[in-house]
Amino acid sequence: LLEQENRFDEAAQAYMEIVRVNPDNAAARTGLGSVYSALKKYPEALNEYKEALRLDPKSTHTYYHMGITYGQLGQNNEAIHHLTEAIRIDTENSDAYYQLGITYFQIQRYQDAVDAFRRSIKIQPADSMSHFDLAKAYSELSLYRESTDSLNESLRLNPKNYNAYYLLGKNNTKLGHYPKAIDALQKALEKNPIHGETWNELGTAYMKMKQYQ
């Protein structure tokens, strides 16, 4: 509860007290590690995770959080290893698949990102961000129709995501669907009127539509 309220210092103290009383409590050590990670105390976080894994080597939760921390440190190979291990232990861990997709996307392994996001969605189909990030990966692969389908699903689940409307507009411009592009970009601007990239893309869509009329 303290973590959910971003009261990380208090959460750290609570976990430290649990660990003091019961140093073999692997779950508390994982919780303490995640708090340290939120506080950007990454070496301390990794120390707690490693101790938690010594106590409970099959904790998918610990591997997952360890993967996130390695990703925050830019150690992507370690992040991939630990997230993959989390999935090996629990093949229904949608969060680990999602985070794995994010890591692959960051290192431009877009097809691997697509595969990871699709696995996450198969387990958790109502997660709008998984659909959105899948759309981003498709777009990087120039698969604009597939990206558009994912964006439409993401927006069905969360109509407030102006970035999804922006990418939808870009996709439709690439596909030559200029009225659809303009409509999506105008919706993005309704939600965030100071997003400069959307204004630029809207201008491009208007120019291209006039060019081909």
mmCIF file of C-alpha atoms in Angstrom:
data_model
loop_
_atom_site.group_PDB
_atom_site.id
_atom_site.type_symbol
_atom_site.label_atom_id
_atom_site.label_comp_id
_atom_site.label_asym_id
_atom_site.label_seq_id
_atom_site.Cartn_x
_atom_site.Cartn_y
_atom_site.Cartn_z
ATOM 1 C CA LEU A 1 0.000 0.000 0.000
ATOM 2 C CA LEU A 2 2.832 2.407 0.845
ATOM 3 C CA GLU A 3 4.460 1.655 -2.544
ATOM 4 C CA GLN A 4 1.192 2.310 -4.370
ATOM 5 C CA GLU A 5 1.009 5.705 -2.675
ATOM 6 C CA ASN A 6 4.649 6.466 -3.666
ATOM 7 C CA ARG A 7 5.659 6.583 0.002
ATOM 8 C CA PHE A 8 8.867 4.741 -0.819
ATOM 9 C CA ASP A 9 10.971 5.796 2.168
ATOM 10 C CA GLU A 10 8.293 4.559 4.548
ATOM 11 C CA ALA A 11 7.886 1.374 2.515
ATOM 12 C CA ALA A 12 11.632 0.763 2.708
ATOM 13 C CA GLN A 13 11.560 1.151 6.492
ATOM 14 C CA ALA A 14 8.639 -1.284 6.741
ATOM 15 C CA TYR A 15 10.397 -3.919 4.626
ATOM 16 C CA MET A 16 13.667 -3.420 6.492
ATOM 17 C CA GLU A 17 11.882 -4.097 9.772
ATOM 18 C CA ILE A 18 10.388 -7.317 8.358
ATOM 19 C CA VAL A 19 13.841 -8.397 7.148
ATOM 20 C CA ARG A 20 15.380 -7.535 10.528
ATOM 21 C CA VAL A 21 12.869 -9.767 12.296
ATOM 22 C CA ASN A 22 12.945 -12.478 9.623
ATOM 23 C CA PRO A 23 16.038 -12.268 7.404
ATOM 24 C CA ASP A 24 14.936 -15.342 5.435
ATOM 25 C CA ASN A 25 11.748 -13.673 4.181
ATOM 26 C CA ALA A 26 12.376 -13.735 0.423
ATOM 27 C CA ALA A 27 9.189 -11.836 -0.436
ATOM 28 C CA ALA A 28 10.128 -8.974 1.879
ATOM 29 C CA ARG A 29 13.595 -8.802 0.335
ATOM 30 C CA THR A 30 12.046 -8.619 -3.124
ATOM 31 C CA GLY A 31 9.711 -5.886 -1.918
ATOM 32 C CA LEU A 32 12.636 -3.984 -0.421
ATOM 33 C CA GLY A 33 14.532 -4.389 -3.689
ATOM 34 C CA SER A 34 11.645 -2.946 -5.696
ATOM 35 C CA VAL A 35 11.476 0.051 -3.345
ATOM 36 C CA TYR A 36 15.226 0.611 -3.647
ATOM 37 C CA SER A 37 14.819 0.445 -7.418
ATOM 38 C CA ALA A 38 12.035 3.055 -7.299
ATOM 39 C CA LEU A 39 14.400 5.239 -5.253
ATOM 40 C CA LYS A 40 17.125 4.646 -7.908
ATOM 41 C CA LYS A 41 19.279 2.803 -5.394
ATOM 42 C CA TYR A 42 20.045 0.127 -7.953
ATOM 43 C CA PRO A 43 23.045 -1.638 -6.327
ATOM 44 C CA GLU A 44 21.064 -1.999 -3.092
ATOM 45 C CA ALA A 45 18.075 -3.293 -5.062
ATOM 46 C CA LEU A 46 20.147 -5.930 -6.840
ATOM 47 C CA ASN A 47 21.695 -7.064 -3.558
ATOM 48 C CA GLU A 48 18.230 -7.648 -2.103
ATOM 49 C CA TYR A 49 17.028 -9.489 -5.214
ATOM 50 C CA LYS A 50 20.078 -11.751 -5.210
ATOM 51 C CA GLU A 51 19.516 -12.601 -1.564
ATOM 52 C CA ALA A 52 15.835 -13.240 -2.284
ATOM 53 C CA LEU A 53 16.766 -15.651 -5.086
ATOM 54 C CA ARG A 54 19.201 -17.436 -2.796
ATOM 55 C CA LEU A 55 16.272 -18.007 -0.435
ATOM 56 C CA ASP A 56 13.708 -18.748 -3.155
ATOM 57 C CA PRO A 57 15.363 -19.648 -6.491
ATOM 58 C CA LYS A 58 12.011 -20.141 -8.256
ATOM 59 C CA SER A 59 10.518 -16.726 -7.547
ATOM 60 C CA THR A 60 9.193 -15.390 -10.859
ATOM 61 C CA HIS A 61 8.343 -12.162 -9.022
ATOM 62 C CA THR A 62 11.985 -11.602 -8.056
ATOM 63 C CA TYR A 63 13.325 -12.389 -11.528
ATOM 64 C CA TYR A 64 10.775 -9.986 -13.001
ATOM 65 C CA HIS A 65 11.760 -7.090 -10.750
ATOM 66 C CA MET A 66 15.437 -7.870 -11.227
ATOM 67 C CA GLY A 67 14.922 -7.665 -14.984
ATOM 68 C CA ILE A 68 13.305 -4.248 -14.615
ATOM 69 C CA THR A 69 16.202 -2.978 -12.501
ATOM 70 C CA TYR A 70 18.804 -4.209 -14.978
ATOM 71 C CA GLY A 71 16.823 -2.469 -17.710
ATOM 72 C CA GLN A 72 16.870 0.772 -15.737
ATOM 73 C CA LEU A 73 20.644 0.413 -15.548
ATOM 74 C CA GLY A 74 20.828 -0.071 -19.310
ATOM 75 C CA GLN A 75 22.108 -3.628 -18.886
ATOM 76 C CA ASN A 76 19.732 -5.016 -21.477
ATOM 77 C CA ASN A 77 21.242 -8.486 -21.839
ATOM 78 C CA GLU A 78 20.891 -9.036 -18.096
ATOM 79 C CA ALA A 79 17.363 -7.640 -18.237
ATOM 80 C CA ILE A 80 16.420 -10.062 -21.022
ATOM 81 C CA HIS A 81 17.998 -12.984 -19.173
ATOM 82 C CA HIS A 82 16.108 -12.334 -15.936
ATOM 83 C CA LEU A 83 12.782 -11.575 -17.621
ATOM 84 C CA THR A 84 13.117 -14.744 -19.687
ATOM 85 C CA GLU A 85 13.816 -16.674 -16.507
ATOM 86 C CA ALA A 86 10.697 -15.188 -14.914
ATOM 87 C CA ILE A 87 8.701 -16.443 -17.908
ATOM 88 C CA ARG A 88 10.348 -19.870 -17.795
ATOM 89 C CA ILE A 89 9.167 -20.273 -14.210
ATOM 90 C CA ASP A 90 5.695 -18.846 -14.891
ATOM 91 C CA THR A 91 4.626 -18.954 -18.530
ATOM 92 C CA GLU A 92 1.498 -16.921 -17.683
ATOM 93 C CA ASN A 93 3.467 -13.923 -16.392
ATOM 94 C CA SER A 94 2.045 -11.274 -18.731
ATOM 95 C CA ASP A 95 3.978 -8.467 -17.012
ATOM 96 C CA ALA A 96 7.282 -10.220 -17.738
ATOM 97 C CA TYR A 97 6.345 -10.669 -21.407
ATOM 98 C CA TYR A 98 5.384 -6.986 -21.597
ATOM 99 C CA GLN A 99 8.604 -5.805 -19.980
ATOM 100 C CA LEU A 100 10.576 -8.130 -22.245
ATOM 101 C CA GLY A 101 8.869 -6.464 -25.207
ATOM 102 C CA ILE A 102 9.833 -3.035 -23.891
ATOM 103 C CA THR A 103 13.459 -4.145 -23.533
ATOM 104 C CA TYR A 104 13.589 -5.597 -27.047
ATOM 105 C CA PHE A 105 12.029 -2.398 -28.431
ATOM 106 C CA GLN A 106 14.679 -0.274 -26.720
ATOM 107 C CA ILE A 107 17.479 -2.206 -28.415
ATOM 108 C CA GLN A 108 15.651 -2.147 -31.770
ATOM 109 C CA ARG A 109 14.860 -5.855 -31.878
ATOM 110 C CA TYR A 110 11.396 -5.030 -33.128
ATOM 111 C CA GLN A 111 10.266 -8.486 -34.268
ATOM 112 C CA ASP A 112 11.226 -9.924 -30.879
ATOM 113 C CA ALA A 113 9.302 -7.052 -29.278
ATOM 114 C CA VAL A 114 6.243 -7.915 -31.383
ATOM 115 C CA ASP A 115 6.439 -11.546 -30.286
ATOM 116 C CA ALA A 116 6.732 -10.607 -26.602
ATOM 117 C CA PHE A 117 3.873 -8.072 -26.711
ATOM 118 C CA ARG A 118 1.629 -10.565 -28.496
ATOM 119 C CA ARG A 119 2.301 -13.158 -25.804
ATOM 120 C CA SER A 120 1.485 -10.577 -23.132
ATOM 121 C CA ILE A 121 -1.777 -9.693 -24.896
ATOM 122 C CA LYS A 122 -2.752 -13.340 -25.230
ATOM 123 C CA ILE A 123 -2.610 -13.610 -21.434
ATOM 124 C CA GLN A 124 -3.958 -10.124 -20.656
ATOM 125 C CA PRO A 125 -6.020 -8.976 -23.668
ATOM 126 C CA ALA A 126 -7.540 -5.956 -21.911
ATOM 127 C CA ASP A 127 -4.220 -4.157 -21.320
ATOM 128 C CA SER A 128 -4.331 -1.073 -23.546
ATOM 129 C CA MET A 129 -0.607 -0.304 -23.209
ATOM 130 C CA SER A 130 0.381 -3.729 -24.537
ATOM 131 C CA HIS A 131 -1.690 -3.069 -27.655
ATOM 132 C CA PHE A 132 -0.172 0.418 -27.964
ATOM 133 C CA ASP A 133 3.419 -0.774 -27.628
ATOM 134 C CA LEU A 134 2.722 -3.630 -30.040
ATOM 135 C CA ALA A 135 1.510 -0.988 -32.508
ATOM 136 C CA LYS A 136 4.762 0.956 -32.062
ATOM 137 C CA ALA A 137 6.813 -2.144 -32.811
ATOM 138 C CA TYR A 138 4.716 -2.951 -35.893
ATOM 139 C CA SER A 139 5.193 0.619 -37.084
ATOM 140 C CA GLU A 140 8.975 0.322 -36.767
ATOM 141 C CA LEU A 141 8.733 -2.765 -39.002
ATOM 142 C CA SER A 142 6.680 -0.713 -41.521
ATOM 143 C CA LEU A 143 3.684 -2.968 -40.845
ATOM 144 C CA TYR A 144 1.286 -0.037 -40.766
ATOM 145 C CA ARG A 145 -1.958 -1.970 -41.186
ATOM 146 C CA GLU A 146 -1.096 -4.290 -38.305
ATOM 147 C CA SER A 147 -0.045 -1.266 -36.261
ATOM 148 C CA THR A 148 -3.336 0.463 -37.034
ATOM 149 C CA ASP A 149 -5.342 -2.573 -35.927
ATOM 150 C CA SER A 150 -3.446 -2.634 -32.617
ATOM 151 C CA LEU A 151 -3.968 1.101 -32.126
ATOM 152 C CA ASN A 152 -7.702 0.802 -32.711
ATOM 153 C CA GLU A 153 -7.862 -1.891 -30.027
ATOM 154 C CA SER A 154 -5.717 0.191 -27.664
ATOM 155 C CA LEU A 155 -8.011 3.189 -28.152
ATOM 156 C CA ARG A 156 -11.090 1.047 -27.643
ATOM 157 C CA LEU A 157 -9.676 0.123 -24.245
ATOM 158 C CA ASN A 158 -8.318 3.600 -23.431
ATOM 159 C CA PRO A 159 -9.722 6.447 -25.578
ATOM 160 C CA LYS A 160 -7.658 9.054 -23.669
ATOM 161 C CA ASN A 161 -4.265 8.049 -25.081
ATOM 162 C CA TYR A 162 -3.350 10.957 -27.357
ATOM 163 C CA ASN A 163 -0.103 9.222 -28.357
ATOM 164 C CA ALA A 164 -2.185 6.410 -29.837
ATOM 165 C CA TYR A 165 -4.169 8.909 -31.924
ATOM 166 C CA TYR A 166 -0.888 10.525 -33.020
ATOM 167 C CA LEU A 167 0.598 7.220 -34.168
ATOM 168 C CA LEU A 168 -2.707 6.288 -35.797
ATOM 169 C CA GLY A 169 -2.496 9.518 -37.769
ATOM 170 C CA LYS A 170 1.099 8.792 -38.812
ATOM 171 C CA ASN A 171 0.156 5.280 -39.920
ATOM 172 C CA ASN A 172 -2.737 6.533 -42.022
ATOM 173 C CA THR A 173 -0.486 9.117 -43.650
ATOM 174 C CA LYS A 174 1.970 6.328 -44.551
ATOM 175 C CA LEU A 175 -0.930 4.286 -45.963
ATOM 176 C CA GLY A 176 -2.228 7.237 -47.992
ATOM 177 C CA HIS A 177 -5.455 7.438 -45.971
ATOM 178 C CA TYR A 178 -5.231 11.196 -45.488
ATOM 179 C CA PRO A 179 -8.769 11.990 -44.236
ATOM 180 C CA LYS A 180 -8.380 9.252 -41.606
ATOM 181 C CA ALA A 181 -4.941 10.621 -40.711
ATOM 182 C CA ILE A 182 -6.329 14.133 -40.266
ATOM 183 C CA ASP A 183 -9.209 12.865 -38.142
ATOM 184 C CA ALA A 184 -6.877 10.916 -35.822
ATOM 185 C CA LEU A 185 -4.392 13.790 -35.517
ATOM 186 C CA GLN A 186 -7.170 16.270 -34.700
ATOM 187 C CA LYS A 187 -8.356 13.929 -31.946
ATOM 188 C CA ALA A 188 -4.784 13.785 -30.616
ATOM 189 C CA LEU A 189 -4.679 17.589 -30.521
ATOM 190 C CA GLU A 190 -8.010 17.753 -28.708
ATOM 191 C CA LYS A 191 -6.368 15.778 -25.915
ATOM 192 C CA ASN A 192 -2.953 17.496 -26.076
ATOM 193 C CA PRO A 193 -3.024 20.744 -28.062
ATOM 194 C CA ILE A 194 0.653 21.578 -27.400
ATOM 195 C CA HIS A 195 2.128 18.385 -28.903
ATOM 196 C CA GLY A 196 4.341 19.848 -31.630
ATOM 197 C CA GLU A 197 4.927 16.587 -33.496
ATOM 198 C CA THR A 198 1.190 16.167 -33.968
ATOM 199 C CA TRP A 199 0.894 19.628 -35.514
ATOM 200 C CA ASN A 200 3.766 18.814 -37.890
ATOM 201 C CA GLU A 201 2.196 15.502 -38.895
ATOM 202 C CA LEU A 202 -1.178 17.192 -39.398
ATOM 203 C CA GLY A 203 0.422 19.712 -41.761
ATOM 204 C CA THR A 204 2.036 16.859 -43.683
ATOM 205 C CA ALA A 205 -1.292 15.039 -44.004
ATOM 206 C CA TYR A 206 -3.051 18.179 -45.294
ATOM 207 C CA MET A 207 -0.290 18.812 -47.846
ATOM 208 C CA LYS A 208 -0.336 15.238 -49.120
ATOM 209 C CA MET A 209 -4.124 15.208 -49.360
ATOM 210 C CA LYS A 210 -4.099 18.364 -51.525
ATOM 211 C CA GLN A 211 -1.253 16.952 -53.622
ATOM 212 C CA TYR A 212 -3.223 13.826 -54.537
ATOM 213 C CA GLN A 213 -6.650 15.406 -54.945
#
